[in-house]
CSV table of C-alpha atoms in Angstrom, one decimal:
chain,number,residue,atom,x,y,z
A,1,MET,CA,15.0,-9.0,5.9
A,2,ILE,CA,16.8,-9.4,9.2
A,3,ARG,CA,18.0,-5.4,9.0
A,4,ALA,CA,14.3,-4.9,9.0
A,5,ALA,CA,13.8,-6.8,12.2
A,6,LEU,CA,16.1,-5.3,14.1
A,7,THR,CA,14.4,-1.9,13.3
A,8,TYR,CA,11.5,-2.7,13.8
A,9,LEU,CA,11.7,-4.5,17.5
A,10,SER,CA,14.1,-0.9,18.3
A,11,ARG,CA,10.6,0.7,17.8
A,12,TYR,CA,8.2,-1.6,19.4
A,13,ARG,CA,8.3,-0.1,23.0
A,14,THR,CA,7.4,3.5,21.9
A,15,TYR,CA,4.6,1.7,19.9
A,16,ARG,CA,3.5,-0.5,23.0
A,17,ALA,CA,3.5,2.3,25.0
A,18,GLY,CA,1.1,4.4,23.1
A,19,ARG,CA,4.0,6.7,21.7
A,20,SER,CA,4.2,7.6,17.5
A,21,ALA,CA,7.5,6.7,15.4
A,22,PRO,CA,6.6,6.1,11.8
A,23,LEU,CA,8.1,4.1,10.1
A,24,TRP,CA,6.2,3.7,7.2
A,25,CYS,CA,4.6,6.7,5.7
A,26,THR,CA,2.0,6.9,2.2
A,27,PHE,CA,2.5,10.0,0.9
A,28,ALA,CA,-0.7,11.0,-2.2
A,29,ILE,CA,1.5,13.1,-3.4
A,30,THR,CA,-1.5,14.4,-5.9
A,31,GLU,CA,-4.9,13.2,-5.5
A,32,ASN,CA,-5.2,14.1,-9.6
A,33,CYS,CA,-6.0,10.9,-12.0
A,34,TYR,CA,-7.5,10.9,-15.2
A,35,CYS,CA,-8.8,6.9,-14.2
A,36,ARG,CA,-12.0,6.4,-12.8
A,37,CYS,CA,-11.5,3.3,-10.7
A,38,GLN,CA,-14.9,2.1,-9.0
A,39,TYR,CA,-13.4,2.2,-5.7
A,40,CYS,CA,-12.1,6.1,-6.2
A,41,ASP,CA,-13.5,9.5,-6.7
A,42,PHE,CA,-10.1,11.5,-7.4
A,43,TRP,CA,-11.0,12.0,-11.0
A,44,HIS,CA,-14.1,14.3,-9.9
A,45,GLU,CA,-12.0,17.3,-9.7
A,46,ARG,CA,-8.8,18.8,-10.3
A,47,LYS,CA,-6.8,19.9,-7.1
A,48,SER,CA,-3.4,21.5,-7.3
A,49,ASP,CA,0.0,20.3,-6.3
A,50,LEU,CA,2.5,21.2,-3.7
A,51,THR,CA,5.4,22.4,-5.5
A,52,THR,CA,8.6,20.9,-5.6
A,53,ALA,CA,10.2,22.3,-2.8
A,54,GLU,CA,7.4,21.9,-0.3
A,55,VAL,CA,7.4,18.7,-1.4
A,56,GLY,CA,11.4,18.7,-0.6
A,57,LEU,CA,10.7,20.3,3.0
A,58,ILE,CA,7.7,17.1,3.6
A,59,LEU,CA,10.2,14.6,3.0
A,60,ARG,CA,12.7,16.2,5.2
A,61,ARG,CA,10.6,16.8,8.0
A,62,LEU,CA,9.1,12.8,7.6
A,63,ARG,CA,12.9,12.1,7.4
A,64,ASP,CA,13.6,13.6,10.7
A,65,GLY,CA,11.0,12.2,12.4
A,66,GLY,CA,11.7,8.5,11.7
A,67,VAL,CA,10.2,7.4,8.7
A,68,GLU,CA,12.2,5.2,7.0
A,69,HIS,CA,10.0,3.9,3.8
A,70,MET,CA,8.4,5.9,1.7
A,71,ASN,CA,5.5,5.3,-0.7
A,72,PHE,CA,4.7,7.8,-3.0
A,73,ALA,CA,1.1,6.8,-4.4
A,74,GLY,CA,-2.1,9.0,-5.2
A,75,GLY,CA,-3.8,9.9,-7.3
A,76,GLU,CA,-1.8,9.1,-10.1
A,77,PRO,CA,1.7,10.2,-9.1
A,78,LEU,CA,3.1,9.6,-12.7
A,79,LEU,CA,1.0,12.9,-13.5
A,80,ARG,CA,3.8,14.9,-12.1
A,81,HIS,CA,6.5,15.9,-14.5
A,82,ASP,CA,9.0,15.8,-11.3
A,83,MET,CA,9.1,12.9,-9.8
A,84,PRO,CA,12.8,11.7,-10.9
A,85,GLU,CA,13.8,14.9,-8.9
A,86,ILE,CA,11.8,13.7,-5.6
A,87,VAL,CA,13.0,10.8,-6.0
A,88,ARG,CA,16.4,11.1,-6.1
A,89,HIS,CA,15.7,13.7,-3.1
A,90,ALA,CA,14.3,11.1,-1.0
A,91,THR,CA,17.3,8.9,-1.7
A,92,ALA,CA,19.6,12.1,-0.5
A,93,LEU,CA,17.8,11.5,2.6
A,94,GLY,CA,18.2,8.5,3.6
A,95,LEU,CA,14.7,7.5,2.6
A,96,ARG,CA,13.4,3.9,1.1
A,97,SER,CA,11.1,4.7,-1.4
A,98,SER,CA,8.4,2.8,-3.9
A,99,LEU,CA,6.0,4.1,-6.5
A,100,THR,CA,2.3,3.0,-7.1
A,101,SER,CA,1.0,3.4,-10.1
A,102,SER,CA,-1.7,3.2,-12.4
A,103,GLY,CA,0.5,2.3,-15.5
A,104,THR,CA,-1.0,5.1,-17.7
A,105,ALA,CA,0.9,7.6,-16.9
A,106,GLY,CA,4.6,7.6,-17.6
A,107,HIS,CA,6.7,6.3,-20.4
A,108,GLU,CA,10.7,4.6,-20.6
A,109,SER,CA,12.6,8.2,-19.5
A,110,VAL,CA,10.8,8.5,-16.9
A,111,PHE,CA,11.3,5.4,-15.1
A,112,GLU,CA,15.1,5.2,-16.1
A,113,GLN,CA,14.9,8.8,-14.2
A,114,MET,CA,13.6,7.4,-11.6
A,115,MET,CA,15.1,3.9,-10.8
A,116,SER,CA,18.3,5.9,-11.5
A,117,ALA,CA,17.6,8.3,-8.9
A,118,GLY,CA,17.0,5.4,-6.3
A,119,LEU,CA,13.6,4.2,-6.7
A,120,SER,CA,13.0,0.8,-4.9
A,121,SER,CA,10.2,-0.7,-6.2
A,122,LEU,CA,7.6,0.8,-8.5
A,123,THR,CA,4.2,-1.1,-8.6
A,124,PHE,CA,1.6,-1.1,-11.1
A,125,SER,CA,-2.5,-1.8,-10.6
A,126,LEU,CA,-3.5,-4.5,-12.5
A,127,ASP,CA,-7.1,-6.3,-11.6
A,128,GLY,CA,-7.7,-8.5,-14.7
A,129,ALA,CA,-5.8,-10.8,-17.2
A,130,THR,CA,-7.9,-9.5,-20.2
A,131,ALA,CA,-9.3,-5.9,-20.6
A,132,GLU,CA,-12.9,-6.9,-20.2
A,133,VAL,CA,-11.4,-7.7,-16.6
A,134,HIS,CA,-9.9,-5.0,-15.7
A,135,GLU,CA,-11.5,-2.6,-16.8
A,136,SER,CA,-14.8,-4.0,-16.0
A,137,PHE,CA,-13.4,-2.1,-12.3
A,138,ARG,CA,-10.9,0.7,-14.0
A,139,LYS,CA,-12.5,2.5,-16.2
A,140,ALA,CA,-10.7,5.0,-18.4
A,141,CYS,CA,-7.6,3.0,-17.4
A,142,ALA,CA,-6.8,1.2,-20.8
A,143,PHE,CA,-5.5,-2.5,-19.8
A,144,GLY,CA,-3.5,-2.4,-23.1
A,145,LYS,CA,-1.5,0.7,-21.7
A,146,VAL,CA,-0.8,-0.9,-18.1
A,147,ILE,CA,0.4,-3.6,-19.9
A,148,ARG,CA,2.9,-1.9,-22.0
A,149,SER,CA,3.9,0.2,-18.4
A,150,ILE,CA,4.8,-2.9,-17.2
A,151,GLN,CA,6.5,-4.5,-19.9
A,152,THR,CA,8.8,-0.7,-20.5
A,153,ALA,CA,9.7,-0.4,-16.6
A,154,ALA,CA,10.9,-4.3,-16.8
A,155,LYS,CA,12.9,-3.7,-19.7
A,156,ALA,CA,14.3,-0.2,-18.4
A,157,ARG,CA,15.5,-2.0,-15.2
A,158,ASN,CA,16.7,-4.8,-16.7
A,159,GLN,CA,19.2,-3.0,-20.1
A,160,HIS,CA,20.3,-1.0,-17.1
A,161,ASP,CA,20.9,-3.5,-14.3
A,162,PHE,CA,18.7,-1.6,-11.8
A,163,SER,CA,17.6,-2.6,-8.8
A,164,THR,CA,14.7,-2.0,-9.3
A,165,LEU,CA,11.5,-4.0,-8.3
A,166,ILE,CA,8.8,-4.1,-10.5
A,167,GLY,CA,5.3,-5.2,-9.1
A,168,VAL,CA,2.0,-5.6,-9.4
A,169,THR,CA,-1.2,-5.1,-6.9
A,170,THR,CA,-4.5,-6.5,-7.1
A,171,VAL,CA,-7.4,-5.4,-5.7
A,172,VAL,CA,-9.7,-8.9,-5.6
A,173,HIS,CA,-13.1,-8.7,-6.4
A,174,LYS,CA,-16.3,-10.3,-6.6
A,175,GLN,CA,-15.7,-10.5,-10.8
A,176,ASN,CA,-11.8,-10.8,-11.1
A,177,CYS,CA,-11.7,-13.6,-8.1
A,178,GLN,CA,-11.7,-16.3,-10.6
A,179,ASN,CA,-9.0,-14.9,-12.4
A,180,LEU,CA,-6.4,-14.2,-10.1
A,181,GLU,CA,-3.7,-17.4,-10.9
A,182,GLU,CA,-4.0,-15.7,-15.0
A,183,ILE,CA,-2.8,-12.8,-13.8
A,184,CYS,CA,0.0,-14.1,-12.1
A,185,ARG,CA,0.8,-15.9,-15.3
A,186,LEU,CA,1.1,-13.2,-17.3
A,187,THR,CA,2.7,-10.4,-15.1
A,188,ARG,CA,5.3,-13.8,-14.9
A,189,GLU,CA,5.5,-13.3,-18.6
A,190,LEU,CA,6.1,-9.4,-18.5
A,191,GLY,CA,9.1,-9.6,-16.4
A,192,VAL,CA,6.9,-8.8,-12.9
A,193,ASP,CA,8.7,-9.6,-9.4
A,194,ARG,CA,5.9,-9.3,-6.9
A,195,ASN,CA,2.5,-10.3,-7.0
A,196,TYR,CA,0.3,-8.6,-4.5
A,197,PHE,CA,-3.4,-8.5,-3.9
A,198,GLN,CA,-5.8,-6.5,-1.8
A,199,PRO,CA,-9.0,-7.2,-0.6
A,200,VAL,CA,-11.6,-4.9,-2.2
A,201,TRP,CA,-12.8,-2.3,0.4
A,202,PRO,CA,-14.9,0.6,0.0
A,203,ILE,CA,-13.2,3.5,0.4
A,204,PHE,CA,-16.1,5.8,-0.7
A,205,ASP,CA,-19.4,6.6,0.3
A,206,ASP,CA,-21.1,4.2,-2.3
A,207,PRO,CA,-24.5,2.0,-1.2
A,208,GLN,CA,-24.6,-0.5,-4.2
A,209,PHE,CA,-20.7,-0.4,-4.2
A,210,MET,CA,-20.1,-4.1,-2.2
A,211,GLU,CA,-23.3,-5.7,-4.0
A,212,LYS,CA,-21.4,-5.6,-7.3
A,213,TYR,CA,-17.3,-5.6,-6.3
A,214,GLY,CA,-17.3,-6.7,-2.7
A,215,PHE,CA,-18.5,-9.8,-0.8
A,216,SER,CA,-20.7,-10.4,2.1
A,217,GLY,CA,-19.8,-12.5,5.4
A,218,ASP,CA,-21.6,-15.1,4.4
A,219,ASP,CA,-20.8,-15.9,0.7
A,220,PRO,CA,-19.6,-19.1,0.1
A,221,MET,CA,-16.4,-17.8,-2.0
A,222,LEU,CA,-15.0,-16.1,0.6
A,223,PRO,CA,-12.9,-19.3,2.4
A,224,GLU,CA,-12.3,-21.0,-1.5
A,225,VAL,CA,-10.5,-17.4,-2.5
A,226,ARG,CA,-8.2,-17.5,1.0
A,227,ASP,CA,-7.1,-20.8,-0.3
A,228,ARG,CA,-6.3,-20.1,-3.6
A,229,LEU,CA,-4.6,-16.6,-2.6
A,230,LYS,CA,-2.3,-18.2,-0.4
A,231,ARG,CA,-1.5,-20.7,-2.8
A,232,LEU,CA,-0.4,-18.0,-5.1
A,233,PRO,CA,3.3,-16.7,-5.7
A,234,ALA,CA,2.1,-13.5,-4.0
A,235,ALA,CA,4.7,-11.1,-1.7
A,236,ASN,CA,1.6,-10.7,1.0
A,237,LEU,CA,1.7,-12.4,4.4
A,238,ARG,CA,-0.5,-15.8,4.5
A,239,GLU,CA,-1.3,-14.5,7.8
A,240,TYR,CA,-3.1,-11.3,5.9
A,241,PHE,CA,-4.9,-13.7,3.7
A,242,ASP,CA,-6.0,-15.4,6.6
A,243,LEU,CA,-8.4,-13.0,7.4
A,244,PHE,CA,-9.9,-12.5,4.2
A,245,PRO,CA,-13.1,-14.0,5.3
A,246,SER,CA,-12.7,-12.2,8.5
A,247,PHE,CA,-12.8,-8.2,7.1
A,248,TYR,CA,-16.2,-9.6,5.5
A,249,GLY,CA,-17.9,-11.2,8.6
A,250,ASP,CA,-16.3,-11.6,11.8
A,251,TYR,CA,-14.0,-8.6,11.9
A,252,GLN,CA,-13.3,-9.0,15.8
A,253,GLN,CA,-10.7,-11.6,14.2
A,254,VAL,CA,-9.3,-8.4,12.6
A,255,ARG,CA,-9.2,-6.5,15.7
A,256,ARG,CA,-7.2,-8.8,17.1
A,257,THR,CA,-4.6,-7.2,15.5
A,258,PRO,CA,-4.2,-4.0,17.3
A,259,CYS,CA,-3.8,-1.1,14.8
A,260,TYR,CA,-0.6,1.1,14.5
A,261,ALA,CA,-1.7,4.1,12.3
A,262,GLY,CA,0.1,7.6,13.5
A,263,ARG,CA,2.8,5.2,15.4
A,264,ALA,CA,4.0,2.9,12.9
A,265,PHE,CA,2.8,4.2,9.9
A,266,VAL,CA,1.3,7.6,8.6
A,267,HIS,CA,-0.7,8.7,5.6
A,268,VAL,CA,0.3,12.5,3.8
A,269,ASP,CA,-2.3,13.9,1.5
A,270,GLY,CA,-1.8,16.4,-0.9
A,271,ARG,CA,-2.0,19.3,0.7
A,272,GLY,CA,0.3,18.1,2.9
A,273,ASN,CA,-2.1,17.5,5.9
A,274,VAL,CA,-0.5,14.1,8.0
A,275,LEU,CA,-3.7,12.0,8.7
A,276,PRO,CA,-2.9,7.9,10.9
A,277,CYS,CA,-3.9,6.3,7.6
A,278,SER,CA,-5.7,7.1,4.7
A,279,MET,CA,-9.5,5.9,5.6
A,280,LEU,CA,-9.9,9.3,8.1
A,281,ASP,CA,-10.3,12.8,7.2
A,282,HIS,CA,-9.3,14.8,9.8
A,283,PRO,CA,-5.7,15.7,9.5
A,284,LEU,CA,-3.3,16.0,13.1
A,285,GLY,CA,-1.6,18.8,11.5
A,286,ASN,CA,0.5,19.9,8.4
A,287,LEU,CA,3.7,19.1,7.7
A,288,LEU,CA,4.4,23.0,6.0
A,289,HIS,CA,3.5,24.5,9.2
A,290,ALA,CA,5.4,22.0,12.0
A,291,GLU,CA,7.7,19.7,12.6
A,292,LEU,CA,6.4,15.8,12.0
A,293,GLY,CA,7.3,14.9,15.6
A,294,ASP,CA,5.4,18.1,17.4
A,295,ILE,CA,2.5,16.9,14.9
A,296,LEU,CA,2.3,13.6,16.8
A,297,GLU,CA,2.9,14.4,19.9
A,298,ARG,CA,-0.1,16.8,20.5
A,299,PRO,CA,-2.7,15.7,22.7
A,300,ASP,CA,-5.2,15.4,20.4
A,301,SER,CA,-3.2,13.1,18.2
A,302,VAL,CA,-2.4,10.8,20.8
A,303,GLN,CA,-5.8,10.2,21.3
A,304,ALA,CA,-6.7,9.7,17.6
A,305,CYS,CA,-4.0,7.1,17.8
A,306,GLN,CA,-5.8,5.8,20.9
A,307,GLU,CA,-8.9,5.2,18.9
A,308,CYS,CA,-7.3,3.7,15.5
A,309,ALA,CA,-5.4,1.4,18.1
A,310,GLU,CA,-9.1,0.5,19.4
A,311,TYR,CA,-10.5,0.5,16.0
A,312,LYS,CA,-12.4,3.2,16.6
A,313,CYS,CA,-12.8,4.3,12.8
A,314,PRO,CA,-14.3,2.9,9.2
A,315,ARG,CA,-12.2,0.1,9.5
A,316,CYS,CA,-10.4,-1.3,6.3
A,317,SER,CA,-8.4,-4.4,4.3
A,318,LEU,CA,-6.4,-2.1,3.1
A,319,LEU,CA,-2.4,-3.8,2.4
A,320,CYS,CA,-0.5,-1.1,3.3
A,321,TYR,CA,-2.1,-1.3,6.6
A,322,ILE,CA,-3.6,-4.7,7.7
A,323,GLU,CA,-0.3,-6.0,7.0
A,324,ARG,CA,1.9,-3.8,8.4
A,325,ASN,CA,-0.4,-4.4,12.5
A,326,LEU,CA,0.6,-7.7,11.2
A,327,ILE,CA,4.3,-6.8,11.1
A,328,ILE,CA,5.4,-4.7,14.4
A,329,ASP,CA,2.5,-7.4,16.6
A,330,SER,CA,4.5,-10.1,15.7
A,331,LEU,CA,7.1,-8.4,18.1
A,332,ARG,CA,5.2,-9.1,21.2
A,333,SER,CA,8.0,-12.0,21.4
A,334,PRO,CA,11.6,-12.4,20.8
A,335,LEU,CA,10.5,-16.4,20.1
A,336,ARG,CA,7.2,-15.2,18.2
A,337,SER,CA,9.3,-12.5,16.3
A,338,VAL,CA,12.0,-14.9,15.2
A,339,ARG,CA,9.8,-17.5,13.9
A,340,PHE,CA,8.2,-15.2,12.3
A,341,TYR,CA,11.1,-13.3,9.6
A,342,GLY,CA,12.3,-16.6,9.9
A,343,ARG,CA,9.1,-18.3,8.5
A,344,LEU,CA,8.6,-15.1,6.1
A,345,ARG,CA,12.2,-15.0,4.9
A,346,LEU,CA,11.9,-18.7,3.4
A,347,ASP,CA,8.2,-18.0,2.0
A,348,ARG,CA,9.4,-15.5,0.1
A,349,ARG,CA,12.1,-17.4,-1.2
A,350,ARG,CA,10.0,-20.4,-2.2
A,351,ARG,CA,6.5,-18.2,-3.7
A,352,LEU,CA,8.7,-15.3,-5.5
């Protein structure tokens, strides 16, 4: 935690000056997936994947551009049979890598190989403590298969004494918000180290989505769900949970924290395109053809990042962006930063 704080401090002036030096990258290493989750449309069509060599080139260019933390996502990244090799290459480059999976692909050998290759964390998506609740949101994503994947990963980690953390991410929506404590109890029984919670958000255009799964700004459940989340043994920042009602009501509260999309973090899609974040669909450039630094220094890229800082975007509640904004913004003053990281470290020790 201390090392991380010092690293963030060293980049802070760069970000405040409006320049880019990304620490984090989410790499949608494939856009294919067999699940039919209600907020996602990756499953609508089959797409070609980058080759292993192309992925290696992209990882090197991200590392050379200053990225230190790499999250492999999708789609479903474990549909790629070369994931252990990719993780091994990321580790050799000095990248701290994590992977997010639906839990419907992969097996013990794959988990072991990735952990042996240096995977720092493996996180599964679980949206209910029962098949009925989980599968109501994640269609074609069998609850039993996800549970077995978590158990298998925890067993492989424990048997070989790997340092990989096992996590679970839960999308909090209208149909599971009364089920959160049960999810935590289940994951602890399964050997999970960390629970993350992500307030539901419509990533793709569906006029009926929020009515069915989301919350309205005046929903009386919002403060209650926020308070329950803050009492759970979660790995999220409490400041993130404090914003829960604001995501759906007064978004001005969220905007008080600048967005560092394209500066502190970037998103890379399954074709190698660099975007400030996954909510935007206008690539800044492609890492198969240019270095990350060159892409981010282009005038149109600088302008795009400035627009993100001003929230000229579709808005979101996404954990992988909002929490990073909170972390970076905590560095506005040394005293505030010391208090923030000191409390965060103590808080996580108590709750995990």
